[in-house]
Short mmCIF file of C-alpha atoms in Angstrom, two decimals:
data_model
loop_
_atom_site.label_atom_id
_atom_site.label_comp_id
_atom_site.label_asym_id
_atom_site.label_seq_id
_atom_site.Cartn_x
_atom_site.Cartn_y
_atom_site.Cartn_z
CA UNK A 1 0.64 -8.63 -10.77
CA UNK A 2 1.83 -6.23 -8.11
CA UNK A 3 5.44 -6.64 -7.09
CA UNK A 4 6.52 -9.02 -9.89
CA UNK A 5 10.18 -8.26 -10.72
CA UNK A 6 10.76 -7.08 -14.30
CA UNK A 7 7.18 -5.99 -14.97
CA UNK A 8 6.99 -2.43 -16.37
CA UNK A 9 5.55 0.14 -13.98
CA UNK A 10 4.79 2.61 -16.78
CA UNK A 11 1.32 3.91 -17.55
CA UNK A 12 -0.95 1.72 -19.69
CA UNK A 13 -0.65 4.07 -22.70
CA UNK A 14 3.19 4.06 -22.70
CA UNK A 15 3.26 0.29 -22.25
CA UNK A 16 0.90 -0.10 -25.21
CA UNK A 17 2.98 2.34 -27.35
CA UNK A 18 6.24 0.76 -26.08
CA UNK A 19 7.51 4.17 -25.00
CA UNK A 20 9.53 5.15 -21.95
CA UNK A 21 7.35 6.47 -19.13
CA UNK A 22 8.46 8.97 -16.48
CA UNK A 23 5.86 7.57 -14.02
CA UNK A 24 4.45 11.05 -13.27
CA UNK A 25 0.97 11.11 -11.75
CA UNK A 26 -1.92 11.57 -12.35
CA UNK A 27 -0.78 11.77 -16.04
CA UNK A 28 2.72 10.97 -17.26
CA UNK A 29 4.88 13.53 -19.02
CA UNK A 30 5.30 11.35 -22.14
CA UNK A 31 1.54 11.40 -22.78
CA UNK A 32 1.23 15.11 -22.01
CA UNK A 33 4.01 15.98 -24.46
CA UNK A 34 2.42 13.77 -27.15
CA UNK A 35 -0.97 15.39 -26.58
CA UNK A 36 -2.71 12.07 -25.95
CA UNK A 37 -4.80 10.81 -23.05
CA UNK A 38 -2.86 8.99 -20.34
CA UNK A 39 -4.66 5.75 -19.46
CA UNK A 40 -3.21 5.70 -15.94
CA UNK A 41 -1.44 2.98 -14.00
CA UNK A 42 -4.27 0.69 -12.87
CA UNK A 43 -3.80 -2.85 -14.17
CA UNK A 44 -6.48 -5.43 -14.79
CA UNK A 45 -6.91 -7.62 -11.73
CA UNK A 46 -7.23 -11.37 -11.39
CA UNK A 47 -10.06 -12.26 -9.00
CA UNK A 48 -9.21 -15.31 -6.95
CA UNK A 49 -11.66 -17.39 -4.98
CA UNK A 50 -9.79 -18.62 -1.91
CA UNK A 51 -12.70 -19.85 0.21
CA UNK A 52 -14.72 -23.00 0.28
CA UNK A 53 -18.49 -23.18 0.59
CA UNK A 54 -18.32 -22.51 4.34
CA UNK A 55 -16.19 -19.37 3.97
CA UNK A 56 -13.07 -21.05 5.36
CA UNK A 57 -9.59 -20.64 3.92
CA UNK A 58 -8.91 -23.26 1.27
CA UNK A 59 -5.76 -25.36 1.29
CA UNK A 60 -3.93 -27.34 -1.36
CA UNK A 61 -4.47 -26.57 -5.06
CA UNK A 62 -6.72 -23.66 -5.97
CA UNK A 63 -8.76 -22.88 -9.06
CA UNK A 64 -8.21 -19.35 -10.33
CA UNK A 65 -10.41 -17.48 -12.76
CA UNK A 66 -7.75 -15.75 -14.90
CA UNK A 67 -8.60 -12.92 -17.27
CA UNK A 68 -6.34 -11.67 -20.04
CA UNK A 69 -6.96 -9.08 -22.73
CA UNK A 70 -6.22 -11.46 -25.59
CA UNK A 71 -8.09 -14.55 -24.45
CA UNK A 72 -11.42 -15.56 -23.00
CA UNK A 73 -11.98 -16.76 -19.43
CA UNK A 74 -10.18 -19.98 -18.60
CA UNK A 75 -9.67 -22.11 -15.55
CA UNK A 76 -6.12 -22.74 -14.33
CA UNK A 77 -5.03 -25.07 -11.53
CA UNK A 78 -2.15 -23.56 -9.61
CA UNK A 79 0.43 -25.44 -7.52
CA UNK A 80 0.43 -24.81 -3.78
CA UNK A 81 3.15 -22.13 -3.77
CA UNK A 82 1.58 -20.17 -6.63
CA UNK A 83 -1.85 -20.50 -5.04
CA UNK A 84 -0.49 -19.09 -1.79
CA UNK A 85 1.12 -16.18 -3.64
CA UNK A 86 -2.10 -15.48 -5.53
CA UNK A 87 -4.03 -15.56 -2.26
CA UNK A 88 -1.66 -13.06 -0.67
CA UNK A 89 -1.72 -10.70 -3.65
CA UNK A 90 -5.51 -10.81 -3.72
CA UNK A 91 -5.89 -9.72 -0.10
CA UNK A 92 -3.22 -7.06 -0.42
CA UNK A 93 -5.16 -5.69 -3.40
CA UNK A 94 -8.32 -5.67 -1.28
CA UNK A 95 -6.51 -3.79 1.47
CA UNK A 96 -5.22 -1.06 -0.86
CA UNK A 97 -8.76 -0.66 -2.16
CA UNK A 98 -9.94 -0.28 1.45
CA UNK A 99 -7.08 2.11 2.26
CA UNK A 100 -8.31 4.71 -0.24
CA UNK A 101 -11.58 3.69 -1.92
CA UNK A 102 -11.96 7.06 -3.70
CA UNK A 103 -11.41 6.60 -7.42
CA UNK A 104 -12.14 10.12 -8.68
CA UNK A 105 -9.48 12.29 -10.29
CA UNK A 106 -7.78 14.76 -7.97
CA UNK A 107 -9.11 17.57 -10.17
CA UNK A 108 -5.79 19.42 -10.15
CA UNK A 109 -2.19 18.36 -9.95
CA UNK A 110 -1.53 20.83 -7.12
CA UNK A 111 -3.47 18.61 -4.72
CA UNK A 112 -0.91 15.83 -5.05
CA UNK A 113 1.65 17.90 -3.15
CA UNK A 114 -0.54 18.06 -0.02
CA UNK A 115 0.18 14.42 0.82
CA UNK A 116 3.37 12.43 1.20
CA UNK A 117 4.88 10.58 -1.73
CA UNK A 118 3.10 7.21 -1.85
CA UNK A 119 4.67 4.96 0.79
CA UNK A 120 2.38 2.27 -0.57
CA UNK A 121 4.40 2.19 -3.80
CA UNK A 122 7.57 1.56 -1.82
CA UNK A 123 5.91 -1.17 0.23
CA UNK A 124 4.53 -2.88 -2.88
CA UNK A 125 7.94 -2.80 -4.57
CA UNK A 126 9.74 -4.22 -1.54
CA UNK A 127 7.44 -6.88 -0.11
CA UNK A 128 7.96 -9.72 -2.65
CA UNK A 129 11.57 -10.13 -1.48
CA UNK A 130 11.03 -9.52 2.25
CA UNK A 131 9.19 -11.98 4.48
CA UNK A 132 8.65 -9.56 7.39
CA UNK A 133 7.04 -6.90 5.20
CA UNK A 134 5.03 -9.45 3.26
CA UNK A 135 3.48 -10.98 6.37
CA UNK A 136 2.93 -7.54 7.96
CA UNK A 137 1.00 -6.34 4.90
CA UNK A 138 -0.94 -9.60 4.83
CA UNK A 139 -1.80 -9.22 8.52
CA UNK A 140 -3.03 -5.68 7.96
CA UNK A 141 -5.04 -6.64 4.90
CA UNK A 142 -6.69 -9.68 6.46
CA UNK A 143 -7.57 -7.93 9.74
CA UNK A 144 -8.90 -4.83 7.96
CA UNK A 145 -11.04 -6.68 5.43
CA UNK A 146 -12.10 -9.27 8.02
CA UNK A 147 -13.37 -6.58 10.42
CA UNK A 148 -15.02 -4.62 7.65
CA UNK A 149 -16.85 -7.61 6.21
CA UNK A 150 -17.42 -9.52 9.45
CA UNK A 151 -15.27 -12.58 8.60
CA UNK A 152 -13.75 -13.88 11.83
CA UNK A 153 -11.58 -16.44 10.04
CA UNK A 154 -9.81 -13.59 8.24
CA UNK A 155 -9.30 -11.75 11.52
CA UNK A 156 -7.73 -14.89 13.00
CA UNK A 157 -5.50 -15.41 9.95
CA UNK A 158 -4.43 -11.77 10.21
CA UNK A 159 -3.38 -12.15 13.84
CA UNK A 160 -1.30 -15.18 12.93
CA UNK A 161 0.41 -13.25 10.13
CA UNK A 162 1.11 -10.38 12.55
CA UNK A 163 2.86 -12.72 14.99
CA UNK A 164 4.92 -14.22 12.15
CA UNK A 165 5.92 -10.74 11.00
CA UNK A 166 7.17 -9.85 14.48
CA UNK A 167 9.33 -12.98 14.49
CA UNK A 168 10.80 -12.08 11.09
CA UNK A 169 11.54 -8.53 12.30
CA UNK A 170 13.31 -9.88 15.37
CA UNK A 171 15.39 -12.22 13.21
CA UNK A 172 16.30 -9.41 10.81
CA UNK A 173 17.38 -7.08 13.62
CA UNK A 174 19.82 -9.73 14.84
CA UNK A 175 21.58 -9.70 11.47
CA UNK A 176 24.68 -7.51 11.21
CA UNK A 177 23.36 -5.27 8.42
CA UNK A 178 19.64 -5.80 8.98
CA UNK A 179 19.07 -2.25 10.20
CA UNK A 180 20.01 -0.88 6.75
CA UNK A 181 17.03 -2.50 5.05
CA UNK A 182 14.43 -0.17 3.51
CA UNK A 183 11.94 -3.02 3.79
CA UNK A 184 12.41 -3.01 7.58
CA UNK A 185 11.38 0.66 7.64
CA UNK A 186 8.29 -0.17 5.63
CA UNK A 187 7.49 -3.06 7.96
CA UNK A 188 7.60 -0.76 11.01
CA UNK A 189 5.17 1.58 9.25
CA UNK A 190 2.76 -1.26 8.48
CA UNK A 191 2.94 -2.73 12.00
CA UNK A 192 2.23 0.69 13.50
CA UNK A 193 -0.80 1.09 11.23
CA UNK A 194 -1.90 -2.40 12.27
CA UNK A 195 -1.92 -1.32 15.94
CA UNK A 196 -3.96 1.79 15.12
CA UNK A 197 -6.58 -0.20 13.24
CA UNK A 198 -6.59 -3.54 15.04
CA UNK A 199 -4.71 -3.23 18.32
CA UNK A 200 -7.79 -2.75 20.48
CA UNK A 201 -8.90 -6.32 19.76
CA UNK A 202 -5.57 -7.67 21.05
CA UNK A 203 -5.26 -5.34 24.06
CA UNK A 204 -7.51 -7.44 26.28
CA UNK A 205 -5.25 -10.47 25.83
CA UNK A 206 -1.95 -8.75 26.64
CA UNK A 207 -0.29 -6.49 29.17
CA UNK A 208 0.40 -3.63 26.77
CA UNK A 209 -2.20 -1.01 25.84
CA UNK A 210 -3.06 -0.32 22.22
CA UNK A 211 -1.45 3.12 22.38
CA UNK A 212 1.74 1.71 23.92
CA UNK A 213 1.98 -0.98 21.24
CA UNK A 214 1.59 1.69 18.56
CA UNK A 215 4.31 3.78 20.22
CA UNK A 216 6.68 0.81 20.40
CA UNK A 217 6.54 0.24 16.64
CA UNK A 218 6.97 3.93 15.85
CA UNK A 219 9.78 4.32 18.39
CA UNK A 220 11.52 1.39 16.72
CA UNK A 221 11.13 3.06 13.35
CA UNK A 222 12.60 6.26 14.79
CA UNK A 223 15.60 4.34 16.14
CA UNK A 224 16.20 2.76 12.72
CA UNK A 225 16.02 6.12 10.95
CA UNK A 226 18.38 7.82 13.41
CA UNK A 227 20.90 4.99 13.10
CA UNK A 228 20.79 5.14 9.31
CA UNK A 229 21.59 8.91 9.29
CA UNK A 230 20.03 11.62 7.07
CA UNK A 231 22.24 10.72 4.11
CA UNK A 232 20.61 7.29 3.73
CA UNK A 233 17.19 8.84 3.05
CA UNK A 234 17.86 11.04 0.05
CA UNK A 235 16.74 8.77 -2.80
CA UNK A 236 14.39 5.99 -3.82
CA UNK A 237 12.33 4.00 -1.36
CA UNK A 238 14.23 5.38 1.63
CA UNK A 239 13.22 8.95 0.72
CA UNK A 240 9.56 7.99 0.33
CA UNK A 241 9.50 6.09 3.62
CA UNK A 242 11.29 8.83 5.56
CA UNK A 243 8.93 11.51 4.31
CA UNK A 244 5.97 9.46 5.49
CA UNK A 245 7.58 8.33 8.76
CA UNK A 246 8.17 11.85 10.03
CA UNK A 247 4.49 12.38 10.90
CA UNK A 248 4.03 9.51 13.33
CA UNK A 249 7.54 9.86 14.78
CA UNK A 250 6.69 13.48 15.66
CA UNK A 251 3.36 12.37 17.14
CA UNK A 252 5.07 9.84 19.44
CA UNK A 253 7.52 12.51 20.64
CA UNK A 254 4.61 14.91 21.14
CA UNK A 255 2.72 12.37 23.27
CA UNK A 256 5.88 11.72 25.32
CA UNK A 257 6.55 15.50 25.42
CA UNK A 258 10.18 14.91 24.48
CA UNK A 259 12.24 16.79 21.90
CA UNK A 260 12.13 15.06 18.51
CA UNK A 261 15.53 13.91 17.17
CA UNK A 262 14.36 14.90 13.67
CA UNK A 263 14.08 18.60 14.60
CA UNK A 264 17.72 19.36 13.77
CA UNK A 265 18.70 21.33 10.63
CA UNK A 266 20.34 18.24 9.10
CA UNK A 267 17.18 16.14 9.34
CA UNK A 268 15.13 19.01 7.92
CA UNK A 269 17.34 19.42 4.85
CA UNK A 270 19.63 16.51 3.93
CA UNK A 271 16.90 13.89 3.18
CA UNK A 272 15.40 16.35 0.67
CA UNK A 273 18.65 16.93 -1.23
CA UNK A 274 17.39 15.06 -4.30
CA UNK A 275 13.65 14.92 -3.53
CA UNK A 276 11.84 18.29 -3.38
CA UNK A 277 9.69 18.86 -0.32
CA UNK A 278 5.93 18.54 -0.65
CA UNK A 279 3.61 21.09 0.95
CA UNK A 280 3.15 18.59 3.76
CA UNK A 281 6.89 18.26 4.27
CA UNK A 282 7.08 22.05 4.71
CA UNK A 283 4.32 21.89 7.36
CA UNK A 284 6.07 19.03 9.16
CA UNK A 285 9.15 21.26 9.45
CA UNK A 286 7.03 23.35 11.84
CA UNK A 287 5.36 20.39 13.56
CA UNK A 288 8.69 18.69 14.32
CA UNK A 289 9.65 21.52 16.72
CA UNK A 290 6.47 21.13 18.83
CA UNK A 291 7.66 18.22 21.07
CA UNK A 292 10.68 20.26 22.18
CA UNK A 293 8.39 23.19 22.95
CA UNK A 294 6.23 20.95 25.16
CA UNK A 295 9.30 19.57 26.92
CA UNK A 296 10.42 23.13 27.75
CA UNK A 297 6.95 24.00 29.03
CA UNK A 298 6.96 21.00 31.38
CA UNK A 299 10.39 21.99 32.74
CA UNK A 300 9.09 25.49 33.38
CA UNK A 301 6.05 24.16 35.24
CA UNK A 302 8.25 22.02 37.50
CA UNK A 303 10.59 24.86 38.46
CA UNK A 304 10.92 25.30 42.24
CA UNK A 305 11.52 29.06 42.03
CA UNK A 306 9.52 30.45 39.09
CA UNK A 307 10.49 34.01 40.03
CA UNK A 308 14.23 33.46 39.55
CA UNK A 309 16.00 35.21 36.69
CA UNK A 310 16.84 31.88 35.02
CA UNK A 311 13.16 30.90 34.97
CA UNK A 312 12.21 34.29 33.58
CA UNK A 313 14.72 33.75 30.80
CA UNK A 314 13.18 30.32 30.08
CA UNK A 315 9.70 31.87 29.89
CA UNK A 316 10.95 34.48 27.47
CA UNK A 317 12.64 31.78 25.40
CA UNK A 318 9.44 29.70 25.13
CA UNK A 319 7.38 32.77 24.19
CA UNK A 320 9.89 33.68 21.50
CA UNK A 321 9.73 30.13 20.14
CA UNK A 322 5.91 30.27 20.08
CA UNK A 323 5.96 33.54 18.14
CA UNK A 324 8.52 32.09 15.71
CA UNK A 325 6.31 29.05 15.07
CA UNK A 326 3.32 31.38 14.69
CA UNK A 327 5.15 33.26 11.91
CA UNK A 328 6.03 29.99 10.21
CA UNK A 329 2.42 28.80 10.37
CA UNK A 330 1.19 32.05 8.86
CA UNK A 331 3.89 31.81 6.18
CA UNK A 332 2.96 28.22 5.33
CA UNK A 333 -0.73 29.01 4.94
CA UNK A 334 -0.02 32.16 2.95
CA UNK A 335 2.14 30.15 0.51
CA UNK A 336 0.47 26.75 0.42
CA UNK A 337 -2.92 26.98 2.14
CA UNK A 338 -5.78 25.41 0.12
CA UNK A 339 -8.09 28.44 0.49
CA UNK A 340 -10.34 27.66 -2.45
CA UNK A 341 -10.83 24.04 -1.42
CA UNK A 342 -11.65 25.00 2.17
CA UNK A 343 -14.24 27.52 1.00
CA UNK A 344 -15.81 24.94 -1.29
CA UNK A 345 -16.08 22.53 1.63
CA UNK A 346 -17.60 25.23 3.85
CA UNK A 347 -20.16 26.11 1.21
CA UNK A 348 -21.32 22.49 1.39
CA UNK A 349 -21.12 22.75 5.21
CA UNK A 350 -18.44 20.02 5.10
CA UNK A 351 -21.16 17.47 4.47
CA UNK A 352 -20.83 15.79 1.10
CA UNK A 353 -22.59 12.51 0.48
CA UNK A 354 -19.74 11.56 -1.81
CA UNK A 355 -16.57 13.53 -0.95
CA UNK A 356 -13.93 13.70 -3.65
CA UNK A 357 -10.29 12.81 -3.31
CA UNK A 358 -9.59 16.55 -3.35
CA UNK A 359 -11.89 16.94 -0.31
CA UNK A 360 -10.06 14.16 1.57
CA UNK A 361 -6.61 15.55 0.76
CA UNK A 362 -7.64 19.08 1.82
CA UNK A 363 -9.10 17.76 5.07
CA UNK A 364 -5.95 15.72 5.70
CA UNK A 365 -3.48 18.61 5.41
CA UNK A 366 -5.68 21.13 7.23
CA UNK A 367 -6.24 18.68 10.09
CA UNK A 368 -2.48 18.69 10.70
CA UNK A 369 -2.30 22.49 10.34
CA UNK A 370 -5.09 23.18 12.84
CA UNK A 371 -3.70 20.63 15.31
CA UNK A 372 -0.31 22.41 15.22
CA UNK A 373 -2.09 25.74 15.78
CA UNK A 374 -3.72 24.36 18.94
CA UNK A 375 -0.38 23.09 20.25
CA UNK A 376 1.52 26.33 19.59
CA UNK A 377 -1.11 28.78 20.84
CA UNK A 378 -2.09 26.74 23.90
CA UNK A 379 1.59 26.60 24.91
CA UNK A 380 1.89 30.36 24.52
CA UNK A 381 -1.20 30.93 26.66
CA UNK A 382 0.05 28.47 29.29
CA UNK A 383 3.32 30.40 29.65
CA UNK A 384 1.45 33.70 29.98
CA UNK A 385 -0.74 32.14 32.67
CA UNK A 386 2.29 30.86 34.60
CA UNK A 387 3.85 34.32 34.41
CA UNK A 388 0.84 35.82 36.16
CA UNK A 389 0.44 33.32 38.97
CA UNK A 390 -2.28 31.31 37.31
CA UNK A 391 -4.36 34.01 35.63
CA UNK A 392 -3.76 35.87 32.40
CA UNK A 393 -3.71 39.67 32.66
CA UNK A 394 -5.97 41.76 30.43
CA UNK A 395 -3.08 43.15 28.37
CA UNK A 396 -1.50 39.73 27.81
CA UNK A 397 -4.87 38.15 27.07
CA UNK A 398 -5.37 40.56 24.16
CA UNK A 399 -3.91 38.05 21.71
CA UNK A 400 -4.66 37.97 17.98
CA UNK A 401 -7.98 36.45 16.99
CA UNK A 402 -6.17 33.52 15.38
CA UNK A 403 -5.11 32.40 18.87
CA UNK A 404 -8.69 31.68 20.00
CA UNK A 405 -8.33 27.93 20.42
CA UNK A 406 -11.85 26.58 20.24
CA UNK A 407 -12.21 27.75 16.66
CA UNK A 408 -9.64 25.12 15.69
CA UNK A 409 -11.64 22.46 17.52
CA UNK A 410 -14.64 23.46 15.41
CA UNK A 411 -12.56 23.38 12.23
CA UNK A 412 -11.29 19.89 13.12
CA UNK A 413 -14.84 18.69 13.72
CA UNK A 414 -15.73 19.99 10.25
CA UNK A 415 -12.97 18.16 8.41
CA UNK A 416 -13.48 15.02 10.53
CA UNK A 417 -16.91 14.70 8.93
CA UNK A 418 -15.15 14.42 5.58
CA UNK A 419 -12.39 12.08 6.75
CA UNK A 420 -14.75 9.73 8.57
CA UNK A 421 -16.98 9.31 5.52
CA UNK A 422 -16.86 5.64 4.42
CA UNK A 423 -15.50 6.58 0.98
CA UNK A 424 -12.20 7.83 2.47
CA UNK A 425 -11.42 4.36 3.86
CA UNK A 426 -8.43 3.70 6.08
CA UNK A 427 -6.70 6.86 4.80
CA UNK A 428 -9.46 8.99 6.32
CA UNK A 429 -9.38 7.13 9.62
CA UNK A 430 -5.58 7.41 9.81
CA UNK A 431 -5.74 11.13 9.00
CA UNK A 432 -8.37 11.87 11.67
CA UNK A 433 -6.49 10.44 14.67
CA UNK A 434 -4.00 13.30 15.10
CA UNK A 435 -6.29 16.37 14.85
CA UNK A 436 -9.13 14.76 16.78
CA UNK A 437 -6.77 13.57 19.53
CA UNK A 438 -5.12 17.00 19.87
CA UNK A 439 -8.48 18.78 20.01
CA UNK A 440 -9.85 16.41 22.68
CA UNK A 441 -6.65 16.68 24.73
CA UNK A 442 -6.95 20.47 24.69
CA UNK A 443 -10.64 20.42 25.66
CA UNK A 444 -9.88 17.97 28.47
CA UNK A 445 -7.34 20.46 29.82
CA UNK A 446 -9.85 23.33 29.92
CA UNK A 447 -11.51 23.84 33.31
CA UNK A 448 -15.14 23.64 32.37
CA UNK A 449 -18.13 21.35 33.06
CA UNK A 450 -17.69 18.02 31.34
CA UNK A 451 -21.14 16.47 31.43
CA UNK A 452 -24.61 16.76 29.93
CA UNK A 453 -25.82 20.08 28.57
CA UNK A 454 -23.00 21.88 30.40
CA UNK A 455 -20.39 20.24 28.18
CA UNK A 456 -18.95 22.67 25.64
CA UNK A 457 -20.53 22.39 22.18
CA UNK A 458 -17.08 21.78 20.67
CA UNK A 459 -16.42 18.77 22.86
CA UNK A 460 -19.94 17.45 22.42
CA UNK A 461 -19.57 17.56 18.66
CA UNK A 462 -16.14 15.90 18.62
CA UNK A 463 -17.32 13.08 20.88
CA UNK A 464 -20.42 12.73 18.74
CA UNK A 465 -18.24 11.95 15.74
CA UNK A 466 -16.94 8.92 17.64
CA UNK A 467 -20.42 7.71 18.58
CA UNK A 468 -20.97 5.01 15.99
CA UNK A 469 -20.63 1.29 15.46
CA UNK A 470 -19.00 1.36 12.03
CA UNK A 471 -15.74 -0.57 12.32
CA UNK A 472 -13.62 2.44 11.29
CA UNK A 473 -15.19 4.75 13.88
CA UNK A 474 -14.96 2.03 16.51
CA UNK A 475 -11.23 1.58 15.79
CA UNK A 476 -10.59 5.32 16.11
CA UNK A 477 -12.64 5.61 19.31
CA UNK A 478 -10.81 2.80 21.06
CA UNK A 479 -7.40 4.09 19.95
CA UNK A 480 -8.08 7.63 21.19
CA UNK A 481 -9.54 6.29 24.43
CA UNK A 482 -6.38 4.27 24.98
CA UNK A 483 -4.14 7.28 24.29
CA UNK A 484 -5.87 9.92 26.46
CA UNK A 485 -7.64 7.96 29.21
CA UNK A 486 -4.94 8.85 31.76
CA UNK A 487 -4.23 12.30 30.37
CA UNK A 488 -4.31 15.11 32.89
CA UNK A 489 -2.60 17.85 30.91
CA UNK A 490 -2.20 18.93 27.30
#
């Protein structure tokens, strides 16, 4: 059972051989050294029927069909508290299956480094002893599965669990040392994901937009991380959660166009003292400087005397920063870029009836990369335009081919077809929000016709990806609509 204290987390082969396991994935080092097949970490599940004949949530004692390797099927009557725990575990299991339905092997260990260390492992380890995290995960699981399968009672139960989780968070924050809890960090992550997936349904009943609710949770997580200091995120669950949290903290700062507190040298290095950076961590080191770049651009636009020497110095400073970030982007792709995987996707025209986990991971990391390219190169072009009174001169417009922005919108549309495939689950939906939002924000800022056949093909294609009634696409469409409906600049 997930989260049961004392239960070995080793692979099935090491547990059977009673050997120590180093928990490496996809195959552990113990099995590799012994030259035997690693049976992985997936445990047999207990399927629990928690509904009555009408589909309503059962109460009282529950009958569970328990399966064990050494005995045949048997029927066990569980007391109320055990039944409730079994019910919660069952729907958390269903949610993790929905989060990443792909079951295929990654096909190469190098792909693992394109994504963050699994925050889900940290959440699963922490939730049994933390009421706020437990109810937040339950809320997310019930709402996700309820929407997917069309069960309104599950949606309602999920909303109730969400409200209970908020109360537990509030109580924990009032405790003297509550802010030090790793479980509280995980809870903020889960509540933010809840708003992305489910917030649109609650927006009509409150005064806060879906995007604002999502920002509130992520801003709270940022405040917790800053208060805890870099040194508290170097090991264990804290390191896993920090590595994952950086992405959405940067996104919130980008949307607000305010310098990110995590862009300092200490925050880029100290948390990785004992945990080596993944390829994604290296890319986020570039991304984390983007909000400050946007803040400087806004200050330049608001200057009363753009011809003054101080403003000229600011323009030069922003251009130098853009060229520095350009070099870092080129360096990242030269060192880590998944060239072979991208070419394989392009050969299939990014349309695979059954994309692999390798496809999803490649699309995930390249979506971030291309979004950062749009942000850096559009800022550079904006500064050049301001320098020339609103129009770019021929010499200054002769920028490298890599700075043609619409190509990145086309690339993002390509990988969005992979990420929005049903087999990528919630992971694909979560991964699509950033690149698709950045591309649409850029296209909205371009002075061109925005209707009918006169709409640019890039924008038409991106909007077409959101034109569906599948629950995942509907969630993404409403979230992006909430976040850019009042946008009037990149």
